[in-house]
Amino acid sequence: MHYAGPTEVQWHAKARINAGANFYIVGRDPAGMGHPTEKRDLYDPDHGKRVLSMALGLEKLNILPFRVAAYDTVDKKMAFFDPSRAKDFLFISGTKVELYLVSWLLVKHQKLYGVF
């Protein structure tokens, strides 16, 4: 996936400048690209903010960092990520949500009809 991570966040920022925007809200890597050999995201949650702060040509754009939301396994709800309780949070990407939904639908279908 070439259109992810640093490439994507810079492209979106530049597109907003070209459209006349003065502000850009940036948060987690929206593509949720997985690491090729490890079971983790390739980019950390603050990667986009760091890349934009170093990118040439984006100085006139005011970058507004977005607080990272994640699933709090203790409170059992979505909440803003607290680094001091990092182990209590799950980062759920769109891909993970799709996998959970497909798994749930398969189980539901099997219970209703006895087959997949």
Short mmCIF file of C-alpha atoms in Angstrom, two decimals:
data_model
loop_
_atom_site.label_atom_id
_atom_site.label_comp_id
_atom_site.label_asym_id
_atom_site.label_seq_id
_atom_site.Cartn_x
_atom_site.Cartn_y
_atom_site.Cartn_z
CA MET A 1 0.00 0.00 0.00
CA HIS A 2 1.86 3.06 -1.26
CA TYR A 3 -0.85 5.51 -0.26
CA ALA A 4 -0.50 5.22 3.51
CA GLY A 5 1.36 6.64 6.46
CA PRO A 6 3.71 9.56 5.72
CA THR A 7 2.75 9.77 2.04
CA GLU A 8 -0.96 9.93 2.80
CA VAL A 9 -0.78 12.47 5.63
CA GLN A 10 1.41 14.82 3.57
CA TRP A 11 -0.80 14.47 0.49
CA HIS A 12 -3.93 15.30 2.49
CA ALA A 13 -2.26 18.31 4.12
CA LYS A 14 -1.06 19.66 0.76
CA ALA A 15 -4.51 19.12 -0.77
CA ARG A 16 -6.07 21.16 2.01
CA ILE A 17 -3.57 24.00 1.50
CA ASN A 18 -4.43 24.00 -2.22
CA ALA A 19 -8.11 24.19 -1.31
CA GLY A 20 -7.46 27.25 0.88
CA ALA A 21 -7.52 25.64 4.33
CA ASN A 22 -5.53 27.20 7.15
CA PHE A 23 -5.96 24.36 9.66
CA TYR A 24 -5.58 20.60 9.46
CA ILE A 25 -6.59 18.11 12.13
CA VAL A 26 -4.28 15.11 12.19
CA GLY A 27 -4.54 12.03 14.37
CA ARG A 28 -3.72 8.37 13.96
CA ASP A 29 -2.49 6.91 10.71
CA PRO A 30 -5.82 6.61 8.88
CA ALA A 31 -4.72 3.69 6.72
CA GLY A 32 -3.86 1.50 9.71
CA MET A 33 -1.09 -0.18 7.74
CA GLY A 34 0.21 -3.28 9.49
CA HIS A 35 3.87 -4.02 10.12
CA PRO A 36 5.20 -6.57 7.59
CA THR A 37 6.74 -8.94 10.16
CA GLU A 38 5.29 -8.02 13.56
CA LYS A 39 1.71 -8.02 14.85
CA ARG A 40 1.44 -4.25 15.30
CA ASP A 41 0.70 -1.14 13.29
CA LEU A 42 3.60 0.02 11.14
CA TYR A 43 3.21 3.62 12.30
CA ASP A 44 2.69 4.75 15.89
CA PRO A 45 -0.32 6.96 16.74
CA ASP A 46 1.66 10.23 16.62
CA HIS A 47 3.55 9.51 13.40
CA GLY A 48 1.42 11.77 11.20
CA LYS A 49 1.82 14.75 13.54
CA ARG A 50 5.61 14.32 13.60
CA VAL A 51 5.88 13.96 9.82
CA LEU A 52 3.84 17.10 9.21
CA SER A 53 5.89 19.12 11.68
CA MET A 54 9.03 18.32 9.62
CA ALA A 55 7.56 18.48 6.09
CA LEU A 56 8.74 21.31 3.86
CA GLY A 57 6.07 23.51 2.29
CA LEU A 58 3.48 22.95 5.00
CA GLU A 59 4.60 25.76 7.33
CA LYS A 60 1.55 27.92 6.57
CA LEU A 61 -0.84 25.18 7.65
CA ASN A 62 -1.77 25.15 11.34
CA ILE A 63 -1.62 21.51 12.44
CA LEU A 64 -4.17 20.64 15.12
CA PRO A 65 -3.33 17.36 16.85
CA PHE A 66 -6.30 15.09 17.44
CA ARG A 67 -6.40 13.17 20.69
CA VAL A 68 -6.18 9.46 20.06
CA ALA A 69 -9.26 7.45 20.98
CA ALA A 70 -9.08 3.75 21.75
CA TYR A 71 -11.15 1.08 23.45
CA ASP A 72 -10.64 1.16 27.23
CA THR A 73 -10.80 -2.49 28.32
CA VAL A 74 -11.23 -1.52 32.00
CA ASP A 75 -14.14 0.89 31.50
CA LYS A 76 -15.40 -1.13 28.51
CA LYS A 77 -15.95 1.89 26.28
CA MET A 78 -14.16 4.16 23.84
CA ALA A 79 -12.05 6.82 25.57
CA PHE A 80 -9.09 9.08 24.95
CA PHE A 81 -5.85 7.12 25.16
CA ASP A 82 -4.00 7.50 28.47
CA PRO A 83 -0.29 6.63 28.00
CA SER A 84 0.06 5.89 31.73
CA ARG A 85 -2.47 3.03 31.27
CA ALA A 86 -1.31 1.93 27.81
CA LYS A 87 -1.94 -1.79 28.48
CA ASP A 88 -5.62 -1.07 29.20
CA PHE A 89 -6.31 0.20 25.67
CA LEU A 90 -6.97 -1.51 22.35
CA PHE A 91 -6.46 0.41 19.13
CA ILE A 92 -9.20 -0.74 16.78
CA SER A 93 -8.58 0.05 13.12
CA GLY A 94 -11.20 -0.15 10.40
CA THR A 95 -9.63 -3.41 9.28
CA LYS A 96 -9.98 -4.89 12.78
CA VAL A 97 -13.60 -3.77 12.99
CA GLU A 98 -14.30 -5.46 9.65
CA LEU A 99 -12.68 -8.70 10.86
CA TYR A 100 -14.69 -8.64 14.12
CA LEU A 101 -17.90 -7.99 12.20
CA VAL A 102 -17.27 -10.79 9.70
CA SER A 103 -16.44 -13.21 12.55
CA TRP A 104 -19.60 -12.20 14.41
CA LEU A 105 -21.74 -12.59 11.29
CA LEU A 106 -20.30 -16.04 10.59
CA VAL A 107 -21.04 -17.22 14.13
CA LYS A 108 -24.54 -15.72 13.99
CA HIS A 109 -25.22 -17.37 10.61
CA GLN A 110 -23.97 -20.74 11.85
CA LYS A 111 -26.20 -20.55 14.95
CA LEU A 112 -29.24 -19.67 12.83
CA TYR A 113 -28.70 -22.05 9.92
CA GLY A 114 -26.13 -24.58 11.11
CA VAL A 115 -23.85 -23.91 8.14
CA PHE A 116 -21.63 -21.12 6.85
#
